[in-house]
Amino acid sequence: MSVTDERVEAPAREFDPDRAWGVHPQVALRDESFGALAYHYGTRRLLFLKSRPLVDLVSALDRFESATAAIESLVPENERAQYTRALARLAKSEVIDAR
């Protein structure tokens, strides 16, 4: 009988904009002139949020019943798809987490 070393990777975080989201509990946001730095204490990953409107959206997520509601309230209609994609990337990086 042989034993194989099979590593199981955690599934990628699926971003569902109709769910409630917020900043991950292990993430700290630090305001900067270009937007903000997001540091995840668990993964020790540092990410740059390079726009003030994105920082405002991420910071406000926990005040809305869904990411879609936050986007509709805070983002101009012609930019909503772009911000939805940005939130999906932030969910995959564990900067935001489903509530």
Tab-separated table of C-alpha atoms in Angstrom:
chain	number	residue	atom	x	y	z
A	1	MET	CA	0.000	0.000	0.000
A	2	SER	CA	1.436	3.376	-0.941
A	3	VAL	CA	0.645	6.692	0.637
A	4	THR	CA	0.425	9.739	-1.570
A	5	ASP	CA	0.729	13.288	-0.400
A	6	GLU	CA	-2.380	14.938	-1.798
A	7	ARG	CA	-2.857	18.506	-0.769
A	8	VAL	CA	-6.361	19.819	-0.709
A	9	GLU	CA	-6.613	23.478	-1.532
A	10	ALA	CA	-9.311	25.600	-0.009
A	11	PRO	CA	-11.925	26.546	-2.578
A	12	ALA	CA	-11.608	30.049	-3.967
A	13	ARG	CA	-13.951	32.468	-2.319
A	14	GLU	CA	-17.000	32.935	-4.503
A	15	PHE	CA	-18.231	36.475	-4.597
A	16	ASP	CA	-22.014	36.702	-4.595
A	17	PRO	CA	-22.977	40.391	-4.804
A	18	ASP	CA	-26.432	39.601	-3.435
A	19	ARG	CA	-24.956	38.520	-0.079
A	20	ALA	CA	-23.968	40.770	2.789
A	21	TRP	CA	-20.228	41.553	2.906
A	22	GLY	CA	-17.842	43.465	5.136
A	23	VAL	CA	-14.158	43.985	5.733
A	24	HIS	CA	-12.611	40.716	6.916
A	25	PRO	CA	-12.106	40.751	10.714
A	26	GLN	CA	-8.355	40.220	10.276
A	27	VAL	CA	-7.932	43.088	7.808
A	28	ALA	CA	-6.865	46.603	8.694
A	29	LEU	CA	-7.343	49.469	6.254
A	30	ARG	CA	-4.962	52.404	6.418
A	31	ASP	CA	-5.873	55.550	4.520
A	32	GLU	CA	-3.282	56.806	2.071
A	33	SER	CA	-3.208	59.644	-0.452
A	34	PHE	CA	-3.842	57.163	-3.306
A	35	GLY	CA	-6.640	55.274	-1.493
A	36	ALA	CA	-5.693	52.772	1.208
A	37	LEU	CA	-3.475	49.901	2.227
A	38	ALA	CA	-5.239	46.701	3.242
A	39	TYR	CA	-3.216	44.407	5.496
A	40	HIS	CA	-4.476	40.917	6.324
A	41	TYR	CA	-2.979	39.788	9.629
A	42	GLY	CA	-3.788	36.126	8.971
A	43	THR	CA	-2.257	35.788	5.517
A	44	ARG	CA	0.237	38.637	6.037
A	45	ARG	CA	-0.774	39.937	2.632
A	46	LEU	CA	-0.639	43.638	1.790
A	47	LEU	CA	-2.881	45.014	-0.937
A	48	PHE	CA	-3.269	48.479	-2.387
A	49	LEU	CA	-6.732	49.926	-2.903
A	50	LYS	CA	-5.883	52.548	-5.497
A	51	SER	CA	-9.004	54.681	-5.472
A	52	ARG	CA	-10.799	56.630	-2.791
A	53	PRO	CA	-14.270	55.600	-4.096
A	54	LEU	CA	-13.283	51.915	-3.784
A	55	VAL	CA	-12.062	52.488	-0.219
A	56	ASP	CA	-15.335	54.243	0.607
A	57	LEU	CA	-17.318	51.342	-0.873
A	58	VAL	CA	-15.337	48.671	0.985
A	59	SER	CA	-15.608	50.615	4.253
A	60	ALA	CA	-19.379	50.972	3.844
A	61	LEU	CA	-20.216	47.363	2.899
A	62	ASP	CA	-21.271	46.396	6.418
A	63	ARG	CA	-23.979	49.097	6.404
A	64	PHE	CA	-25.864	47.454	3.519
A	65	GLU	CA	-27.836	44.228	3.209
A	66	SER	CA	-25.808	43.235	0.129
A	67	ALA	CA	-22.854	44.294	-1.972
A	68	THR	CA	-25.314	45.077	-4.769
A	69	ALA	CA	-27.188	47.504	-2.520
A	70	ALA	CA	-23.923	49.202	-1.534
A	71	ILE	CA	-22.814	49.507	-5.143
A	72	GLU	CA	-26.180	50.876	-6.264
A	73	SER	CA	-26.104	53.439	-3.485
A	74	LEU	CA	-22.483	54.588	-3.774
A	75	VAL	CA	-21.277	53.979	-7.326
A	76	PRO	CA	-22.370	55.776	-10.502
A	77	GLU	CA	-24.379	53.507	-12.793
A	78	ASN	CA	-21.791	53.473	-15.579
A	79	GLU	CA	-19.062	52.215	-13.170
A	80	ARG	CA	-20.968	49.503	-11.301
A	81	ALA	CA	-19.631	46.514	-13.261
A	82	GLN	CA	-16.060	47.687	-12.647
A	83	TYR	CA	-16.626	47.963	-8.882
A	84	THR	CA	-18.388	44.592	-8.761
A	85	ARG	CA	-15.293	43.005	-10.346
A	86	ALA	CA	-13.049	44.841	-7.862
A	87	LEU	CA	-15.078	43.496	-4.927
A	88	ALA	CA	-14.851	39.977	-6.381
A	89	ARG	CA	-11.042	40.284	-6.449
A	90	LEU	CA	-11.042	41.589	-2.873
A	91	ALA	CA	-13.204	38.636	-1.768
A	92	LYS	CA	-10.776	36.205	-3.404
A	93	SER	CA	-7.909	37.945	-1.559
A	94	GLU	CA	-9.876	37.736	1.709
A	95	VAL	CA	-9.938	41.501	2.198
A	96	ILE	CA	-13.724	41.322	2.383
A	97	ASP	CA	-15.737	38.445	3.791
A	98	ALA	CA	-19.355	37.370	3.606
A	99	ARG	CA	-21.300	38.199	6.745
